[in-house]
Coordinates of C-alpha atoms and ligand atoms in Angstrom, one line a residue:
M1 CA 176.4 268.8 225.7
R2 CA 173.9 269.0 222.9
K3 CA 174.1 266.3 220.2
E4 CA 175.5 267.1 216.7
A5 CA 172.8 266.6 214.1
V6 CA 171.7 267.3 210.6
L7 CA 168.1 268.5 210.1
I8 CA 166.1 267.4 207.1
T9 CA 162.7 269.0 206.4
G10 CA 160.3 267.4 203.9
A11 CA 161.8 264.0 205.0
N12 CA 159.1 261.9 203.3
G13 CA 159.5 263.6 200.0
E14 CA 161.5 262.3 197.0
I15 CA 164.8 263.9 197.8
G16 CA 164.2 263.3 201.5
H17 CA 164.1 259.5 200.9
G18 CA 167.3 259.5 199.0
L19 CA 169.2 261.7 201.4
I20 CA 168.0 260.0 204.6
N21 CA 169.0 256.6 203.2
Y22 CA 172.5 257.9 202.6
L23 CA 173.1 260.1 205.6
G24 CA 171.4 257.8 208.1
G25 CA 174.0 255.2 207.3
Q26 CA 176.9 257.5 208.1
G27 CA 176.7 257.3 211.8
N28 CA 178.9 260.2 213.0
F29 CA 175.9 262.5 213.5
G30 CA 172.2 262.1 214.1
V31 CA 169.6 262.7 211.4
I32 CA 166.6 264.7 212.6
A33 CA 163.8 264.3 210.2
L34 CA 160.7 266.6 210.0
D35 CA 157.6 266.1 207.9
V36 CA 153.9 266.9 208.2
Q37 CA 153.0 263.3 207.5
P38 CA 154.2 260.3 209.6
L39 CA 157.6 259.0 208.5
D40 CA 157.7 256.2 206.0
D41 CA 158.6 252.9 207.8
S42 CA 161.5 252.3 205.4
L43 CA 163.2 255.5 206.7
K44 CA 162.8 254.9 210.4
P45 CA 166.0 252.9 210.9
F46 CA 168.1 255.7 209.5
V47 CA 166.7 258.5 211.6
E48 CA 167.7 259.5 215.2
K49 CA 164.6 261.5 215.8
F50 CA 161.5 262.1 213.7
I51 CA 159.3 265.1 214.4
Q52 CA 155.8 265.1 212.8
G53 CA 155.0 268.8 212.4
D54 CA 154.6 271.9 210.3
I55 CA 157.5 274.1 209.3
L56 CA 155.2 277.0 210.0
D57 CA 155.1 276.0 213.7
G58 CA 157.6 278.3 215.3
M59 CA 157.3 276.6 218.7
L60 CA 158.3 273.3 217.3
L61 CA 161.4 274.7 215.6
G62 CA 162.3 276.6 218.8
R63 CA 162.4 273.3 220.7
L64 CA 164.9 272.0 218.2
V65 CA 167.3 274.8 219.0
A66 CA 167.4 273.8 222.6
E67 CA 168.0 270.1 222.1
Y68 CA 170.4 269.8 219.2
E69 CA 173.5 271.3 217.7
I70 CA 172.4 271.4 214.1
R71 CA 175.4 271.7 211.8
T72 CA 173.6 271.4 208.5
I73 CA 170.0 272.0 207.4
Y74 CA 168.6 270.4 204.3
H75 CA 165.4 272.4 203.8
L76 CA 163.5 270.2 201.3
A77 CA 159.9 270.8 202.3
S78 CA 157.9 272.5 199.6
I79 CA 154.7 272.5 197.7
L80 CA 155.5 271.8 194.0
S81 CA 154.5 273.8 191.0
T82 CA 151.2 272.2 189.9
K83 CA 149.8 271.8 193.4
A84 CA 150.8 275.4 194.2
E85 CA 148.7 276.7 191.4
Y86 CA 145.6 275.3 193.0
N87 CA 146.2 277.2 196.2
P88 CA 148.8 279.8 195.6
E89 CA 148.5 281.6 198.9
T90 CA 148.9 278.4 200.9
A91 CA 151.9 277.5 198.7
H92 CA 153.4 280.9 199.5
R93 CA 153.0 280.4 203.2
V94 CA 154.7 277.0 203.1
N95 CA 157.3 277.7 200.6
V96 CA 158.3 281.2 201.7
E97 CA 157.3 281.6 205.4
G98 CA 158.4 278.0 206.0
T99 CA 161.9 278.8 204.5
L100 CA 162.1 282.0 206.5
N101 CA 161.4 280.0 209.7
L102 CA 164.2 277.6 208.9
L103 CA 166.6 280.4 208.0
R104 CA 165.8 282.0 211.4
L105 CA 166.5 278.6 213.1
A106 CA 169.8 278.5 211.2
V107 CA 170.8 282.0 212.5
E108 CA 169.9 281.0 216.1
Q109 CA 171.9 277.8 215.8
S110 CA 174.9 279.6 214.4
Q111 CA 174.8 282.1 217.3
W112 CA 174.8 279.4 219.9
Q113 CA 177.5 277.5 218.2
G114 CA 179.7 280.4 217.2
R115 CA 180.1 279.1 213.7
A116 CA 178.2 279.2 210.5
V117 CA 175.4 276.7 210.0
K118 CA 175.1 275.2 206.5
F119 CA 171.8 275.7 204.8
L120 CA 171.2 273.5 201.7
Y121 CA 168.3 274.7 199.6
P122 CA 166.9 272.9 196.6
S123 CA 165.6 275.5 194.1
S124 CA 164.4 274.6 190.6
I125 CA 164.3 275.2 186.9
A126 CA 160.9 276.7 187.8
A127 CA 162.8 279.8 189.0
Y128 CA 163.2 280.5 185.2
G129 CA 160.5 281.9 183.0
L130 CA 161.0 282.1 179.2
P131 CA 158.4 284.2 177.6
D132 CA 157.4 281.9 174.7
L133 CA 158.3 278.6 173.0
A134 CA 160.3 280.2 170.3
T135 CA 162.6 281.8 172.9
K136 CA 162.8 278.6 174.8
N137 CA 163.8 276.7 171.7
S138 CA 166.5 279.2 170.7
A139 CA 167.9 280.1 174.2
G140 CA 170.4 277.2 174.4
K141 CA 171.8 276.2 177.8
I142 CA 170.6 278.8 180.3
K143 CA 172.9 280.3 182.8
E144 CA 171.9 281.1 186.4
H145 CA 171.4 284.9 186.0
N146 CA 169.2 284.8 182.8
W147 CA 165.5 284.5 182.2
L148 CA 164.5 284.9 185.8
E149 CA 160.8 285.7 185.4
P150 CA 159.0 282.7 186.7
I151 CA 155.3 282.3 185.8
T152 CA 154.3 280.0 188.7
M153 CA 153.8 280.7 192.4
Y154 CA 156.3 277.9 193.1
G155 CA 158.9 279.4 190.8
C156 CA 158.4 282.8 192.3
N157 CA 158.7 281.3 195.8
K158 CA 161.9 279.5 194.9
L159 CA 163.5 282.5 193.3
Y160 CA 162.6 284.7 196.2
C161 CA 163.9 282.2 198.7
E162 CA 167.2 282.2 196.9
H163 CA 167.3 286.0 197.6
L164 CA 166.3 285.4 201.2
G165 CA 169.2 282.9 201.5
R166 CA 171.5 285.5 200.1
Y167 CA 170.2 288.1 202.5
Y168 CA 170.7 285.8 205.5
A169 CA 174.1 284.8 204.4
R170 CA 175.5 288.2 203.6
H171 CA 173.3 291.1 204.9
Y172 CA 171.3 289.9 207.9
R173 CA 170.7 292.7 210.4
Q174 CA 173.2 294.8 208.6
L175 CA 172.4 297.9 210.7
A176 CA 172.6 296.2 214.1
A177 CA 175.4 297.4 216.4
D178 CA 176.0 293.9 217.5
K179 CA 176.0 292.4 214.0
S180 CA 177.7 289.1 214.4
S181 CA 180.0 287.5 211.9
T182 CA 178.6 284.0 212.5
T183 CA 175.8 283.4 210.1
V184 CA 174.1 281.1 207.7
D185 CA 176.2 279.4 205.0
F186 CA 173.5 279.3 202.3
R187 CA 174.1 276.9 199.4
C188 CA 171.5 276.4 196.7
I189 CA 171.0 274.1 193.8
R190 CA 168.6 274.7 191.0
F191 CA 167.4 271.2 190.2
P192 CA 166.0 270.0 186.8
G193 CA 163.1 267.5 186.9
L194 CA 164.1 264.6 189.2
I195 CA 163.3 260.9 188.6
S196 CA 163.5 258.3 191.3
A197 CA 163.0 254.6 191.0
I198 CA 161.7 254.4 194.6
T199 CA 159.2 257.2 194.8
V200 CA 156.8 259.1 192.6
P201 CA 156.6 262.9 192.8
T202 CA 153.4 264.6 193.9
G203 CA 152.1 267.9 192.6
G204 CA 155.0 268.8 190.2
T205 CA 154.8 269.7 186.5
S206 CA 157.9 267.8 185.4
D207 CA 156.0 264.7 186.8
Y208 CA 155.1 263.4 183.3
G209 CA 158.5 261.8 183.0
P210 CA 158.5 259.8 186.2
E211 CA 154.7 259.2 186.0
M212 CA 155.1 257.7 182.5
L213 CA 157.8 255.4 183.7
H214 CA 156.1 254.2 186.9
H215 CA 152.7 253.7 185.2
A216 CA 154.3 251.6 182.4
A217 CA 156.2 249.5 184.9
Q218 CA 153.0 248.7 186.7
G219 CA 151.1 247.9 183.5
L220 CA 148.9 251.0 183.9
P221 CA 147.8 253.2 181.0
Y222 CA 149.2 256.8 181.1
D223 CA 148.0 260.0 179.4
C224 CA 151.0 262.3 179.1
F225 CA 149.9 265.9 179.8
V226 CA 152.5 267.6 177.6
R227 CA 153.2 267.5 173.8
P228 CA 155.7 265.0 172.4
D229 CA 158.1 267.7 171.4
T230 CA 158.3 269.1 174.9
R231 CA 161.9 269.2 176.2
L232 CA 163.0 269.6 179.8
P233 CA 166.3 268.8 181.7
F234 CA 166.1 265.8 184.0
M235 CA 168.4 264.0 186.4
V236 CA 168.1 260.8 188.4
M237 CA 167.8 260.8 192.2
P238 CA 171.3 259.3 193.0
D239 CA 172.8 262.3 191.1
A240 CA 170.6 264.8 192.9
I241 CA 171.8 263.4 196.2
K242 CA 175.3 263.4 195.0
S243 CA 175.1 267.1 194.0
L244 CA 173.7 268.0 197.5
L245 CA 176.4 266.2 199.3
L246 CA 179.2 267.6 197.0
L247 CA 177.9 271.1 197.5
E248 CA 177.6 270.6 201.3
A249 CA 181.2 269.4 201.5
A250 CA 182.7 272.0 199.2
P251 CA 185.2 274.4 201.0
S252 CA 183.5 277.9 201.2
E253 CA 186.5 279.6 199.6
N254 CA 185.7 277.6 196.4
L255 CA 182.1 278.8 196.1
K256 CA 181.9 281.9 194.0
H257 CA 178.1 281.8 193.9
L258 CA 175.3 281.0 196.2
T259 CA 173.0 279.3 193.6
Y260 CA 174.1 276.7 191.0
N261 CA 172.4 274.9 188.1
V262 CA 173.0 271.2 187.9
T263 CA 171.7 268.9 185.1
S264 CA 172.2 265.6 183.3
F265 CA 170.2 264.9 180.2
S266 CA 167.4 266.7 178.3
P267 CA 165.0 264.4 176.5
T268 CA 161.8 265.4 174.7
A269 CA 158.6 263.7 176.0
M270 CA 158.7 261.6 172.9
E271 CA 162.2 260.4 173.5
F272 CA 161.1 259.6 177.1
H273 CA 158.1 257.7 175.7
D274 CA 160.2 255.7 173.2
I275 CA 162.6 254.5 175.9
V276 CA 159.7 253.5 178.3
Q277 CA 157.8 251.9 175.5
K278 CA 160.8 249.8 174.4
A279 CA 161.4 248.7 178.0
F280 CA 157.7 247.9 178.6
P281 CA 156.3 246.9 175.2
G282 CA 152.8 246.6 176.5
A283 CA 152.7 250.1 177.9
A284 CA 149.7 252.2 176.8
I285 CA 151.0 255.8 176.7
H286 CA 149.1 258.5 175.0
F287 CA 149.7 262.2 174.6
K288 CA 146.9 264.3 175.9
P289 CA 148.3 267.7 176.5
H290 CA 146.8 269.9 179.2
A291 CA 147.1 273.5 178.0
A292 CA 147.8 275.2 181.3
R293 CA 150.4 272.6 182.5
Q294 CA 152.0 272.7 179.0
G295 CA 152.2 276.5 179.3
I296 CA 154.2 276.0 182.6
V297 CA 156.6 273.5 181.0
D298 CA 157.0 275.7 177.9
S299 CA 158.2 278.5 180.2
W300 CA 161.0 276.3 181.7
P301 CA 164.4 275.9 180.0
A302 CA 165.0 273.1 177.6
D303 CA 168.5 272.9 179.0
V304 CA 170.6 274.6 181.7
D305 CA 174.3 275.5 181.9
D306 CA 175.9 273.8 184.9
S307 CA 179.5 274.8 184.2
A308 CA 179.7 277.0 187.4
A309 CA 179.0 273.9 189.6
R310 CA 181.5 271.9 187.6
E311 CA 184.2 274.5 188.1
D312 CA 183.6 275.5 191.7
W313 CA 182.8 272.2 193.4
G314 CA 183.6 269.5 190.9
W315 CA 180.0 268.6 189.9
Q316 CA 179.4 266.0 187.3
P317 CA 176.5 263.6 187.0
D318 CA 177.3 259.8 187.2
Y319 CA 174.3 259.0 185.1
D320 CA 173.8 260.2 181.5
Q321 CA 170.6 259.4 179.7
V322 CA 171.6 255.8 178.8
R323 CA 173.0 254.9 182.2
S324 CA 170.1 256.5 184.0
F325 CA 167.6 254.1 182.3
D326 CA 169.8 251.1 181.8
E327 CA 171.7 251.0 185.1
Y328 CA 169.4 252.7 187.6
L329 CA 165.7 253.4 186.6
L330 CA 164.8 250.2 184.7
P331 CA 166.4 247.6 186.9
A332 CA 165.3 249.2 190.1
I333 CA 161.7 249.8 188.9
R334 CA 161.4 246.3 187.6
E335 CA 162.6 244.9 190.9
R336 CA 160.3 247.3 192.9
Y337 CA 157.1 246.3 191.1
S338 CA 157.9 242.7 190.7
S339 CA 158.4 242.3 194.4
G340 CA 155.0 243.9 195.0
N341 CA 156.2 246.9 197.0
Ligands
LIG401 N1 159.8 269.1 189.7 C1 159.3 270.4 190.1 C2 157.9 270.6 189.7 O1 157.6 270.1 188.7 C3 160.2 271.5 189.5 O2 161.2 271.7 190.4 O3 157.2 271.4 190.3

């Protein structure tokens, strides 16, 4: 019999770290981790099998079908918004074709198993696109179906993959005579900027928050690439992991939507700066806005409405702004850098 497993792509990334740490300790199923880079040593004890490879490699994914009974896929691998702008076509291949490959894997798995395979997909506030700053400032908390005109390749990819997920979940091969009822159980979360005490993001545009904090904690100067008045929604990593696990566990009959906003707090870059400066009084943080990256952040919402997630699957963050810094980020980051890791 094939072994029951959960597949996590982008295992080395920020969400991957948090998720593998949690799921790897559960023990009733194996964690298969996939990444293009070698797996971080800290994650190795939590993983049943690590596969170093590319999500664009169909052969590699095919072998997984034969070996494991995958009940849930967390498809985290992606090229983030800033990096994607430097090579949009490569980003499209990884973000869209990669997701298509994983969705196909989910279909094959569900056909073998005779039951739906859950597909957890992290989308982003980058799926939104507000036309100008005045609109952003007056739009209030944005609901899932509004302002969906992203200006980045990454945002376009995320929004399109949400549609692909809906297609695979509800309309896959709709004209086939043998159209089967077992399918992909697609569940998607649009994340705000995420902040972890353990890892630093690479290639994103909400990175000024986490970068400011991690630089200050290491005594390094930091030039913030957005204006002080820039506002974005953020959330700490334990809440991001909590939201994925809650959505995964939610009974399907409660889920009225395929895509849900989640959020916690929405500071300006100045508020972020003030908290970090107070915690690390020697920090040398300066504002040196980068016009193009500022333009991207100005197109993203200042806040999102996550009431659908609250109603359908009981979402609520454990960490508001004060708790995020006082009880998670600051203690964990101080510990991390004082121990020289
Ligand atoms: N954090 C991501 C980025 O900045 C947004 O989802 O690209």
